[in-house]
Tab-separated table of C-alpha atoms in Angstrom:
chain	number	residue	atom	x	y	z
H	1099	UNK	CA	51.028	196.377	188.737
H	1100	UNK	CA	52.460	195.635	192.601
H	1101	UNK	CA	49.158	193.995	192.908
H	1102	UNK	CA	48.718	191.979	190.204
H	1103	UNK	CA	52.387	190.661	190.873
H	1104	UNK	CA	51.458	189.903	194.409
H	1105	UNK	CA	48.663	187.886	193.135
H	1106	UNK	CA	50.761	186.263	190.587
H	1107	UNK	CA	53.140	184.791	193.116
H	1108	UNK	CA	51.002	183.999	195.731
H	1109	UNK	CA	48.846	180.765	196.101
H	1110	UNK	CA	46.625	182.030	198.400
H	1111	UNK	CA	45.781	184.982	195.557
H	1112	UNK	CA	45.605	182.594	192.550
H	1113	UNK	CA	43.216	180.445	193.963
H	1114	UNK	CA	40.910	183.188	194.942
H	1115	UNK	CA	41.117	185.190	191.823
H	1116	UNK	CA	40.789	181.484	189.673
H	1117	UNK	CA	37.520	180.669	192.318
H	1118	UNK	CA	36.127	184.183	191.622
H	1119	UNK	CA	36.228	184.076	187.805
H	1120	UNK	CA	34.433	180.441	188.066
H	1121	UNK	CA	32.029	181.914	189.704
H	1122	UNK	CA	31.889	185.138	187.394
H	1123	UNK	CA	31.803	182.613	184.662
H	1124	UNK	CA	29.091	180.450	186.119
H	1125	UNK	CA	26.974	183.445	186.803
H	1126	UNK	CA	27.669	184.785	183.295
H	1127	UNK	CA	26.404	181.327	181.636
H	1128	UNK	CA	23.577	181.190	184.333
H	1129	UNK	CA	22.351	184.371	183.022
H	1130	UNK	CA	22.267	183.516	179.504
H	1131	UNK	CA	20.431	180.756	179.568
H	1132	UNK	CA	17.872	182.201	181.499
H	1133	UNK	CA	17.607	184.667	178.936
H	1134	UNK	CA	17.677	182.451	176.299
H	1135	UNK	CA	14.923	180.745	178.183
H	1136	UNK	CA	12.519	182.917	179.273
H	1137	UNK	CA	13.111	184.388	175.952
H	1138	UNK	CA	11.763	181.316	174.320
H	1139	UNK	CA	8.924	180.790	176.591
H	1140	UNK	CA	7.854	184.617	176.246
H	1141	UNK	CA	7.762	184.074	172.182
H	1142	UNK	CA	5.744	180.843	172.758
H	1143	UNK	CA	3.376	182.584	175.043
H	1144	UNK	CA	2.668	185.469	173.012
H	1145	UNK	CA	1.924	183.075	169.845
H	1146	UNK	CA	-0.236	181.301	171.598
H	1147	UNK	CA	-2.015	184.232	173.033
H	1148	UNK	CA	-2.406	185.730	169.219
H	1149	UNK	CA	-3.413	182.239	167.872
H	1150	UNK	CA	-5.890	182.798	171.315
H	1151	UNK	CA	-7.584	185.940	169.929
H	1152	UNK	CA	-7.526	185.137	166.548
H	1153	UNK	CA	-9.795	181.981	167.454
H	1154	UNK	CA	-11.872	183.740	169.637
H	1155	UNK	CA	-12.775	186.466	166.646
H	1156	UNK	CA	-13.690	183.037	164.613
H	1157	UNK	CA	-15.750	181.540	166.745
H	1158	UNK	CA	-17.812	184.629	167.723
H	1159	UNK	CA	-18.110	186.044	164.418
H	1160	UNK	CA	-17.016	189.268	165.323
H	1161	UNK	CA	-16.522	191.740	162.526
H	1162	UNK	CA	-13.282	193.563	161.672
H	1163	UNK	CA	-13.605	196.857	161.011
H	1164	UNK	CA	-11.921	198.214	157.963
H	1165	UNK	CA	-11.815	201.983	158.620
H	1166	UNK	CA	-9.445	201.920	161.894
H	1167	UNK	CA	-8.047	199.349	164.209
H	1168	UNK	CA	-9.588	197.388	167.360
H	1169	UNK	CA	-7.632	199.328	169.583
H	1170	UNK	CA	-6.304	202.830	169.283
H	1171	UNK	CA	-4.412	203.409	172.666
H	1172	UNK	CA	-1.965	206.185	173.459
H	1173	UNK	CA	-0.659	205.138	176.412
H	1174	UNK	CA	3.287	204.081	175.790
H	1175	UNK	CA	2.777	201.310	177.962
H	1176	UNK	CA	-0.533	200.072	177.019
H	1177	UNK	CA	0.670	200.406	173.092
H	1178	UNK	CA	3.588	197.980	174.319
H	1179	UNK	CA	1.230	195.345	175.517
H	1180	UNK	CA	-1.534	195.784	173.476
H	1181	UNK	CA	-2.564	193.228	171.011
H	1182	UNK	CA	-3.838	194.778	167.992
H	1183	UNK	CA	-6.233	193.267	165.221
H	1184	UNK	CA	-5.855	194.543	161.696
H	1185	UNK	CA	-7.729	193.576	158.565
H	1186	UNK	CA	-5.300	192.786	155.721
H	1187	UNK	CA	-5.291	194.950	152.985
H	1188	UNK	CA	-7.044	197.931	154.654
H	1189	UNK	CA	-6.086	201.645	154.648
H	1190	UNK	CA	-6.830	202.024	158.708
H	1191	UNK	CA	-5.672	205.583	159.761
H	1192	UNK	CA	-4.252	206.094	163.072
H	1193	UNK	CA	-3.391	201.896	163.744
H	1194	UNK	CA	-0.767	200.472	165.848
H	1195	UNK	CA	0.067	198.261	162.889
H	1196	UNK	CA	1.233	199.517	159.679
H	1197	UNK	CA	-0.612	198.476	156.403
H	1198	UNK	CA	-0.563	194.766	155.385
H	1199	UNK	CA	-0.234	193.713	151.810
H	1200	UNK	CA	-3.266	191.127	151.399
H	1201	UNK	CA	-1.099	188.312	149.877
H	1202	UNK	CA	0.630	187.644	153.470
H	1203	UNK	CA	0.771	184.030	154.058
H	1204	UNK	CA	-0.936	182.542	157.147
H	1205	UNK	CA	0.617	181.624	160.149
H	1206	UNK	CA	3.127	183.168	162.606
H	1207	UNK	CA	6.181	185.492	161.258
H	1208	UNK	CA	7.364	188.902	162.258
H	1209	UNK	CA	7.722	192.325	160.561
H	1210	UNK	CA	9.429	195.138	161.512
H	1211	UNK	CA	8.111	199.328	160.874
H	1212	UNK	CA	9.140	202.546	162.132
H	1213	UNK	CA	11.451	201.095	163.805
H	1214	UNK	CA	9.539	198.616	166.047
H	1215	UNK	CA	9.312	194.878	165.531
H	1216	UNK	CA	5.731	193.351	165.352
H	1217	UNK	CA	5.246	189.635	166.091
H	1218	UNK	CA	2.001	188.300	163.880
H	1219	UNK	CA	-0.535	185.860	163.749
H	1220	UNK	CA	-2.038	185.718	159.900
H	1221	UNK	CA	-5.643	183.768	159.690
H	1222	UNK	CA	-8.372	183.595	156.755
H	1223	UNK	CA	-12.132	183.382	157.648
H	1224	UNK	CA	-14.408	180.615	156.161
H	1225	UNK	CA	-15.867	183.828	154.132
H	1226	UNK	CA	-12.177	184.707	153.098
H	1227	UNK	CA	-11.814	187.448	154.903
H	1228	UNK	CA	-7.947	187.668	155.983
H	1229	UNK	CA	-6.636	189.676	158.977
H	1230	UNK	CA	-3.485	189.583	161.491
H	1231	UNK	CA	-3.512	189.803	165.419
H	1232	UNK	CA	-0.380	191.228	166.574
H	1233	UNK	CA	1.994	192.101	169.661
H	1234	UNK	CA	5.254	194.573	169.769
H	1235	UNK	CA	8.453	192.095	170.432
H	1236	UNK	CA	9.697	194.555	172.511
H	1237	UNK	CA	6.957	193.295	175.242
H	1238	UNK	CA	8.891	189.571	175.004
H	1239	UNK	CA	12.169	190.801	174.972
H	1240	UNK	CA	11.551	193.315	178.623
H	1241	UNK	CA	9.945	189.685	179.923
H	1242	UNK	CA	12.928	187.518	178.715
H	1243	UNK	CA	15.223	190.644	180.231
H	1244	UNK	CA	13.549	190.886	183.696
H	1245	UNK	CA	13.479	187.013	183.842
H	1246	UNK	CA	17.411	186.823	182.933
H	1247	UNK	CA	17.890	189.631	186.090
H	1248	UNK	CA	15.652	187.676	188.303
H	1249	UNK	CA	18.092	184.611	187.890
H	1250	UNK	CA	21.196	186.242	187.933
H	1251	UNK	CA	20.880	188.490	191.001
H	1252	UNK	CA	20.690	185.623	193.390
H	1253	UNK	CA	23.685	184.507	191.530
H	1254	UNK	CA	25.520	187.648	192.160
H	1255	UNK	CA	24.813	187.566	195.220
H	1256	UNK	CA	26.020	184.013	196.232
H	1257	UNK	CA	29.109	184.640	193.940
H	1258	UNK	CA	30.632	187.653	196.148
H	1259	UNK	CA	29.854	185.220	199.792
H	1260	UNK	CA	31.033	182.874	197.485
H	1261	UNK	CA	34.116	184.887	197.205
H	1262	UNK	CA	34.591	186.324	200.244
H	1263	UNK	CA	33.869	182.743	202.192
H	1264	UNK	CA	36.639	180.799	199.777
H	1265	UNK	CA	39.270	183.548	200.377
H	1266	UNK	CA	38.853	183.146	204.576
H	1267	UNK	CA	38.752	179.129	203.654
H	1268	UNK	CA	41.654	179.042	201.854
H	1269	UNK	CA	43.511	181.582	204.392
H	1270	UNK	CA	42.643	179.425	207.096
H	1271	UNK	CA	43.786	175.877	205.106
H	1272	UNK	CA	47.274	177.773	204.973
H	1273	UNK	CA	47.231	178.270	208.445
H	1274	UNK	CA	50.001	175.444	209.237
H	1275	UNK	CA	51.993	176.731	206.451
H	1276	UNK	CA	52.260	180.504	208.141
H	1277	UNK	CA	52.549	178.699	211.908
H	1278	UNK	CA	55.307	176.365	210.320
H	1279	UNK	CA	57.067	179.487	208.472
H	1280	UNK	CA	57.108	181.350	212.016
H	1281	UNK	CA	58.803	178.307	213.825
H	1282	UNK	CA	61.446	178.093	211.452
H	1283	UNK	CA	61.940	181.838	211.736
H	1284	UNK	CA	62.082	181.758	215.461
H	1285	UNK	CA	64.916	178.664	215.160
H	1286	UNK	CA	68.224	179.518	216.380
H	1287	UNK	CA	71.459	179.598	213.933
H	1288	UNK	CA	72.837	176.077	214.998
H	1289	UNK	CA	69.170	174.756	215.040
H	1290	UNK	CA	69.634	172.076	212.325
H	1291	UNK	CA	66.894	169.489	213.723
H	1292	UNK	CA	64.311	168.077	211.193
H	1293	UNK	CA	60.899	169.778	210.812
H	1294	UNK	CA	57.936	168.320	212.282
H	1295	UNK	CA	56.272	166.683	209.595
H	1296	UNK	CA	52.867	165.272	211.414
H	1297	UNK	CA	49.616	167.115	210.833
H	1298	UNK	CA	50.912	168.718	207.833
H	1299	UNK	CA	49.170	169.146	204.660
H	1300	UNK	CA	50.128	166.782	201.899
H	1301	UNK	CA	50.228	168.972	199.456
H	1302	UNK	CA	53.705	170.518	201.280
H	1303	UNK	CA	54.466	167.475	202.637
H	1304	UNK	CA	57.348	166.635	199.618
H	1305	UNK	CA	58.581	170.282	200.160
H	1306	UNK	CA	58.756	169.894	204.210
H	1307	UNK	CA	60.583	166.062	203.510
H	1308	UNK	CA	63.144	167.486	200.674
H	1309	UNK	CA	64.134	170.538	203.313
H	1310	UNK	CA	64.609	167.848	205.935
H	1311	UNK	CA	67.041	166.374	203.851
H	1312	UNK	CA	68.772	169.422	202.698
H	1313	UNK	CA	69.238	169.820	206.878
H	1314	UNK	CA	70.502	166.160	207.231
H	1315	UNK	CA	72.980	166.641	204.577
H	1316	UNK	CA	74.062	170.456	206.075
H	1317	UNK	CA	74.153	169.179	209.728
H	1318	UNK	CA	76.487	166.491	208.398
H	1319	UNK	CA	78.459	169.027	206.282
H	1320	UNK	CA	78.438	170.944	209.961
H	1321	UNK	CA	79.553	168.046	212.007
H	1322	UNK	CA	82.414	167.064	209.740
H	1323	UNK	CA	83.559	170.449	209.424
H	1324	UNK	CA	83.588	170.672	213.307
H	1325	UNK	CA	85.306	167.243	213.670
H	1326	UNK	CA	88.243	168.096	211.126
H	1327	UNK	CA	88.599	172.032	213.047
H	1328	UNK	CA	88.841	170.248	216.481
H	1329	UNK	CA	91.099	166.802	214.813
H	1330	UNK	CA	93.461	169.421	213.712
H	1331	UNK	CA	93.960	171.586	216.885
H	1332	UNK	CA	94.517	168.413	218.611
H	1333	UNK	CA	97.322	167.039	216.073
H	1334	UNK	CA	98.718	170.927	216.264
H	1335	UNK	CA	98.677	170.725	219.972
H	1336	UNK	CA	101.882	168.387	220.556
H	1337	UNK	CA	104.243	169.855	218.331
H	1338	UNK	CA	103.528	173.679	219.461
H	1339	UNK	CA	104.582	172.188	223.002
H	1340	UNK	CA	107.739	170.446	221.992
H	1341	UNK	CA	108.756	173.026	219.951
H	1342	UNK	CA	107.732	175.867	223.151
H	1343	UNK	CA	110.006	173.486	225.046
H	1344	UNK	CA	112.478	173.777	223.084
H	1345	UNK	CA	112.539	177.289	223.134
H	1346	UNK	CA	112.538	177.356	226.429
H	1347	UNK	CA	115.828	175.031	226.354
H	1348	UNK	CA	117.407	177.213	224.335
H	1349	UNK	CA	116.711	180.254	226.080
H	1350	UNK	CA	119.044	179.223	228.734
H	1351	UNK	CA	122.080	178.153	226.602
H	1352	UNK	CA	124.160	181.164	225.617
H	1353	UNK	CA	123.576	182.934	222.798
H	1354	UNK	CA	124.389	186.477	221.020
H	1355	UNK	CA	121.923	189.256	222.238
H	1356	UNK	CA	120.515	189.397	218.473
H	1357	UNK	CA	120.132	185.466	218.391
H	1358	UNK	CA	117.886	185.960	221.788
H	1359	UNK	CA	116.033	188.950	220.187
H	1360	UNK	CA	114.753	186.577	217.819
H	1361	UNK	CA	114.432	183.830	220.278
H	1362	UNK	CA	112.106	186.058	221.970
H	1363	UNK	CA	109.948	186.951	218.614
H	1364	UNK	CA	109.797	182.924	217.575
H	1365	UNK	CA	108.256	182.617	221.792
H	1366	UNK	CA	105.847	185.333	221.034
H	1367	UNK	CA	105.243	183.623	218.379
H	1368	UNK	CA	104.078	180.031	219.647
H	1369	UNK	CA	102.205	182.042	222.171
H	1370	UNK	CA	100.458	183.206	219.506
H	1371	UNK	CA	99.519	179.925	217.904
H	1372	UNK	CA	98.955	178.388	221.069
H	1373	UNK	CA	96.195	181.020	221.939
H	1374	UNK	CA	95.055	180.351	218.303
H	1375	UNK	CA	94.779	176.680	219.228
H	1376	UNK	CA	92.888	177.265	222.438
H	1377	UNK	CA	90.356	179.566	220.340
H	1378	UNK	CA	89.940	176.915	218.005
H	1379	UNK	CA	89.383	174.336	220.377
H	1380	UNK	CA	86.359	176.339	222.191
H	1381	UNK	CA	84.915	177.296	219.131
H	1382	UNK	CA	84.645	173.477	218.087
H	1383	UNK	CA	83.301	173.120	221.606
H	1384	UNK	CA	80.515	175.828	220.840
H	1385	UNK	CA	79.703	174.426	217.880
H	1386	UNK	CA	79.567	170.943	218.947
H	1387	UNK	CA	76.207	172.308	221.292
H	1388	UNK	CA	77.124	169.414	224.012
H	1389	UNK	CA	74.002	168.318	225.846
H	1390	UNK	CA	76.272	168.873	228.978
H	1391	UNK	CA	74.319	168.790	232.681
H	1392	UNK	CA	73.413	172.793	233.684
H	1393	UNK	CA	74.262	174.035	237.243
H	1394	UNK	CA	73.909	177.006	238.719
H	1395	UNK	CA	76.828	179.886	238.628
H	1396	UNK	CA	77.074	182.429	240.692
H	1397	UNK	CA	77.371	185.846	238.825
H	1398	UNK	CA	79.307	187.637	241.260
H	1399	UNK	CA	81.558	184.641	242.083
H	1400	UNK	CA	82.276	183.692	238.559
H	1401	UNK	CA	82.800	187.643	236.780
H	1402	UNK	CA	85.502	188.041	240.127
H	1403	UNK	CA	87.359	184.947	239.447
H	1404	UNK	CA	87.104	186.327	235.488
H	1405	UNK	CA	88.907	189.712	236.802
H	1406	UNK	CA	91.256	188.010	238.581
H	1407	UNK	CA	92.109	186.093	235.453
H	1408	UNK	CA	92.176	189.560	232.949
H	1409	UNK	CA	93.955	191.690	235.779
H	1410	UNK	CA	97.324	190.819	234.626
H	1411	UNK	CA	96.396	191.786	230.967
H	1412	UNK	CA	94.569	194.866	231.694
H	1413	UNK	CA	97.937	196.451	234.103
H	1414	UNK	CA	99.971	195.317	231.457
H	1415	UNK	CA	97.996	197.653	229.279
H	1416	UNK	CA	97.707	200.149	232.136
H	1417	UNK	CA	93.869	199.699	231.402
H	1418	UNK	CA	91.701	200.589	234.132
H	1419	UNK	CA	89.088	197.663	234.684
H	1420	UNK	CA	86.317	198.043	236.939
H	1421	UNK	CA	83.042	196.691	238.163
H	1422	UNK	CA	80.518	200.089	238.116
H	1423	UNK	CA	77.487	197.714	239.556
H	1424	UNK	CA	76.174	194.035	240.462
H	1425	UNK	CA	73.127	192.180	241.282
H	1426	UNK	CA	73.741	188.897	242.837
H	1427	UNK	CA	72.427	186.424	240.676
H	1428	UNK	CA	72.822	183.118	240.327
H	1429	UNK	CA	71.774	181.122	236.737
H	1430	UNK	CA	71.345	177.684	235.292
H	1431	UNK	CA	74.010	177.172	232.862
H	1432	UNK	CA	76.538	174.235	231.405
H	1433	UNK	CA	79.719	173.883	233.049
H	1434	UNK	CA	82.198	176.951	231.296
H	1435	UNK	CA	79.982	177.906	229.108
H	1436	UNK	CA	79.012	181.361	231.259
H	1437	UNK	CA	83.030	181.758	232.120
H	1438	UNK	CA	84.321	181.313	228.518
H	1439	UNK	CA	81.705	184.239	227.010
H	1440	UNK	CA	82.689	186.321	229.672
H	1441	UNK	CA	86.442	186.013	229.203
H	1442	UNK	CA	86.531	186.440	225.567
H	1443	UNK	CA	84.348	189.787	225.677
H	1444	UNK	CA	86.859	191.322	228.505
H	1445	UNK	CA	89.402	190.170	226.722
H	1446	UNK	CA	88.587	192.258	223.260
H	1447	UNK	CA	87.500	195.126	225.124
H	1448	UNK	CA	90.933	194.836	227.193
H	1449	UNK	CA	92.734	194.274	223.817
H	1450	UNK	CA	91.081	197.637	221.668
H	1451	UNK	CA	91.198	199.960	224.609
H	1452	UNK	CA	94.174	201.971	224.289
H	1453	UNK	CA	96.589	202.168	227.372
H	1454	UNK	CA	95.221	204.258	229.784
H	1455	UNK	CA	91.947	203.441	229.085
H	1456	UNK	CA	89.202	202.211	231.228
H	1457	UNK	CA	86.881	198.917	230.794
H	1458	UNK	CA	83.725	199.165	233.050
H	1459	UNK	CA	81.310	196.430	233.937
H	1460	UNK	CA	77.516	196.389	235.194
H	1461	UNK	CA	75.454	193.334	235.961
H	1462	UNK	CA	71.678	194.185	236.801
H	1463	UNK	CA	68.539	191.752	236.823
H	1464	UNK	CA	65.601	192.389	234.829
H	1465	UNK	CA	62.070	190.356	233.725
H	1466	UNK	CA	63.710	187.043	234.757
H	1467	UNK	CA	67.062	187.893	232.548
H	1468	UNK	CA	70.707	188.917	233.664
H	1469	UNK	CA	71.755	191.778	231.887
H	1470	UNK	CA	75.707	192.166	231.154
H	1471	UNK	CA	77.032	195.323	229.744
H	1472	UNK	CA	80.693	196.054	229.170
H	1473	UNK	CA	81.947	199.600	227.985
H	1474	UNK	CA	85.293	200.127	227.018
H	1475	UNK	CA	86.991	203.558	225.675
H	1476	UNK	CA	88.284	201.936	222.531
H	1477	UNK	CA	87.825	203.044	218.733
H	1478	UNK	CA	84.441	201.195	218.675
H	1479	UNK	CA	83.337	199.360	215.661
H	1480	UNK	CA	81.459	201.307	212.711
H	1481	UNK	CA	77.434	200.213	212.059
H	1482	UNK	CA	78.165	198.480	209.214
H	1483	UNK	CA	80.613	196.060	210.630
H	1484	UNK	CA	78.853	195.000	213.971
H	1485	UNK	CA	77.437	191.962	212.105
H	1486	UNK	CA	80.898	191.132	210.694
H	1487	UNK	CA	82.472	190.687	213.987
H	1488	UNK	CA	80.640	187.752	214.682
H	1489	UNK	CA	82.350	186.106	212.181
H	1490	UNK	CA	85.001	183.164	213.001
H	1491	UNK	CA	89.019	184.907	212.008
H	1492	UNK	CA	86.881	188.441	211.000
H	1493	UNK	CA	89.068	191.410	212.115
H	1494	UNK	CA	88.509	195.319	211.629
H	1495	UNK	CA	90.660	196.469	209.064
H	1496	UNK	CA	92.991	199.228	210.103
H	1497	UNK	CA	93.683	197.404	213.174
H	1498	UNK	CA	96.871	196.009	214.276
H	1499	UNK	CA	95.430	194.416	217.695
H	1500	UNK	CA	96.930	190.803	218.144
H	1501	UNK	CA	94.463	188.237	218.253
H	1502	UNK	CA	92.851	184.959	216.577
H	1503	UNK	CA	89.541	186.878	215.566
H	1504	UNK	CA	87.430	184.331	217.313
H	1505	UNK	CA	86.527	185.777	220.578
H	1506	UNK	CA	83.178	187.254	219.573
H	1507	UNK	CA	81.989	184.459	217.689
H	1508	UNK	CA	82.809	181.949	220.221
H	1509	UNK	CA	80.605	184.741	222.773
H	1510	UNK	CA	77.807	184.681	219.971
H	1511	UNK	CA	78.034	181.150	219.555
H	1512	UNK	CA	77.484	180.227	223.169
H	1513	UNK	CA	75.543	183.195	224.018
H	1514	UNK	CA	72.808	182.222	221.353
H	1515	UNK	CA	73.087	178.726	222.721
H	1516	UNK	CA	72.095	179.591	225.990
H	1517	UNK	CA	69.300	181.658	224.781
H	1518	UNK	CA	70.972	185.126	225.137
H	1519	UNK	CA	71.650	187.840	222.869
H	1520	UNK	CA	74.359	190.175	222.307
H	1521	UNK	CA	73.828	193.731	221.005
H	1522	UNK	CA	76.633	196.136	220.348
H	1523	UNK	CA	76.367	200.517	220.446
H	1524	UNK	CA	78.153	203.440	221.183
H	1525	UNK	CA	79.637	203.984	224.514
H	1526	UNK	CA	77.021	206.698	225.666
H	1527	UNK	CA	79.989	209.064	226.988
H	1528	UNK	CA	82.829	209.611	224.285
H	1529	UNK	CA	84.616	207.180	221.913
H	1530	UNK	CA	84.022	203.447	222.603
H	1531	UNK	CA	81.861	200.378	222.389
H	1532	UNK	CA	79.026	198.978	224.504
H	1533	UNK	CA	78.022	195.159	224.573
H	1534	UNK	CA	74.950	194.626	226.009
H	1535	UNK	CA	74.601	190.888	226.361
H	1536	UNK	CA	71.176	189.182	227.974
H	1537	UNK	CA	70.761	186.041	229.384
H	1538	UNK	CA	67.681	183.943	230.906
H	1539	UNK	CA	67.795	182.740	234.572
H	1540	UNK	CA	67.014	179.576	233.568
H	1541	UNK	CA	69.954	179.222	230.728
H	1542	UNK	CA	68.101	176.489	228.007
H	1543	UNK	CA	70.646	174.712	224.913
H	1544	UNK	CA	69.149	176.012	221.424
């Protein structure tokens, strides 16, 4: 049933199984009417070989005996081709033929007796003498038989190279379809370009220009989704800095201890939406995929200036952060891009350790690639949300970590831009996560 459902869906299968039964079909016909053919020339042979003998008895005068038949053969396949001569109304003992009633009318016709069919020629002498010359059918239908399995053999044969050549032609005339089915599958996320539409079939050539469209009408879905995200941190930008201002103005006038206790939580506060605003603004960046100039960074350079920057954070957390190993390396990458996926992976690690915890890096070069892996000796993240986290605003429930929940998609979003990936595990020792994230030397835009 799995099979016959995979051949129902599948072009490829269809047109095989529809070119096979043609075939079957043409073979079937081809065989029938060379049965039907050879059929009718066998009957018109054997008539005219009766008609043959019975002329040749005329014109020689020979006699018919009346006591037993021309030929008495045993032989099973002599009595099948034998052609037997019987004198009509005679009692003949131990003949082929049965008795014939003397009133049979001349010419060809055929009788059937103990089970056999007889085909016979009926003739009168000038003297009046009447007899028959006959043949067993069974002899013309073995010829017409043996001719119809002398046609269709060849046929047979032809019909399963037949087969098997169409199935390889028509698996190799869907060869751009596979090849175009890979490239698409080997796009990245943000890949919205239009699909190459030279050298393609025609017969897929209104699907391939439809999906195009789709893609023109997503990008620009995409695009104005990315415009109003970035429009909007802008406008939000100017009135979370007059109102931090203000704070801070306030914060020096004097005030009742519980009236600067909330002062202090409205501070936190616009911190808070400031960093949210800063997020937002870098993921629009990310998602923008700028065609910006690449330059080369310096691994080591660039992860101690990141350190430098996440120190403060990680002693505030009494988190210790580390380097465990590094391979100088320097890569081809767009201006920030490196420093921003770096940053925002220290920073959740820093931000789910618990205090006391510890943060390690390694950097190590491998096949042409720069491999970064941070452990921390946080909760970790279950299986079944490591996808999840990817998402923009996505946060682990059962978590009360501050944070905008756009750190790891900004890192995905870049890091897939550049041609990385990033793979989350276990920490190998204990409680924790591992990112393992892998970038080319030569850093390419998706």
């Amino acid at each position: 049933m799995d099979g016959f459902q995979g051949v129902k869906h599948s072009l490829q299968g269809r047109l095989a199984l529809w070119l096979t039964l043609g075939i079957l079909m043409f073979a079937a016909a081809s065989g029938v009417f060379a049965f039907l053919t050879v059929y009718h020339e066998a009957t018109e042979f054997m008539d005219d070989e009766l008609r043959q003998v019975a002329a040749l008895l005329e014109r020689h005068k020979l006699p018919i005996p009346e006591d037993t038949a021309v030929s008495e053969l045993s032989s099973p396949i002599k009595t099948k081709t034998a052609i037997v001569v019987r004198k009509l109304g005679s009692d003949a003992v131990g003949s082929l033929l049965p008795e014939l009633p003397p009133d049979m009318p001349d010419g060809l016709q055929t009788i059937r007796s103990d089970g056999h069919e007889w085909r016979l020629f009926v003739t009168t002498r000038q003297s009046g003498e009447r007899f028959a010359v006959g043949q067993r059918v069974i002899l013309r239908n073995d010829i017409a038989r043996q001719g119809a399995v002398a046609a269709l053999l060849p046929l047979l044969l032809v019909m399963g190279f037949a087969a098997a050549g169409s199935c390889l032609i028509i698996r190799h005339v869907f060869t751009p379809v596979r090849a175009l089915a890979k490239l698409v599958d080997q796009r990245e996320d943000l890949d919205l370009t239009l699909l190459e539409t030279h050298h393609v079939p025609s017969e897929i050539l209104p699907f391939l220009e439809a999906v195009n469209r789709m893609l023109t009408r997503v990008n620009r879905a995409v695009e104005t989704q990315r415009r109003f995200v970035a429009d909007a941190a802008h406008e939000l930008r100017s009135p979370l800095t007059a109102l931090s201002l203000q704070a801070e103005h306030l914060a020096a006038a004097d005030m009742s201890p519980q009236a600067r206790e909330r002062l202090a939580r409205l501070g936190q506060g616009l911190n808070r939406a400031r960093d949210l605003l800063a997020q937002l603004l870098a993921l629009a960046r990310a998602q923008a995929n700028p065609r910006e100039d690449m330059r080369a960074e310096s691994l080591s350079l660039l992860l101690r200036q990141i350190l430098e920057d996440m120190m403060p954070l990680a002693e505030a957390r009494n988190i210790d952060l580390g380097v465990l190993s590094l391979d100088e390396a320097t890569i081809q990458t767009p201006p920030h891009a490196l420093a921003v996926i770096l940053k925002n992976l220290l920073d959740n690690a820093i931000r789910y350790t618990p205090p006391g915890g510890r943060v390690d890096i390694s950097a190590s070069c491998a096949d042409e690639s720069v491999i970064l892996v941070i452990t921390d000796t946080g909760p970790g993240i279950p299986p079944a949300e490591r996808e999840r986290v990817f998402e923009p605003f996505y946060r682990l429930p059962g978590h009360d970590v501050t944070g905008s929940g756009l750190g790891l998609a900004i890192a995905k979003t870049l890091t897939t831009q550049l041609g990385g990936t990033i793979h989350l595990t276990d920490a190998p020792e204990g409680p924790g996560l591992r990112v393992i994230a892998r970038f080319p030397t030569r850093l390419r835009l998706a």
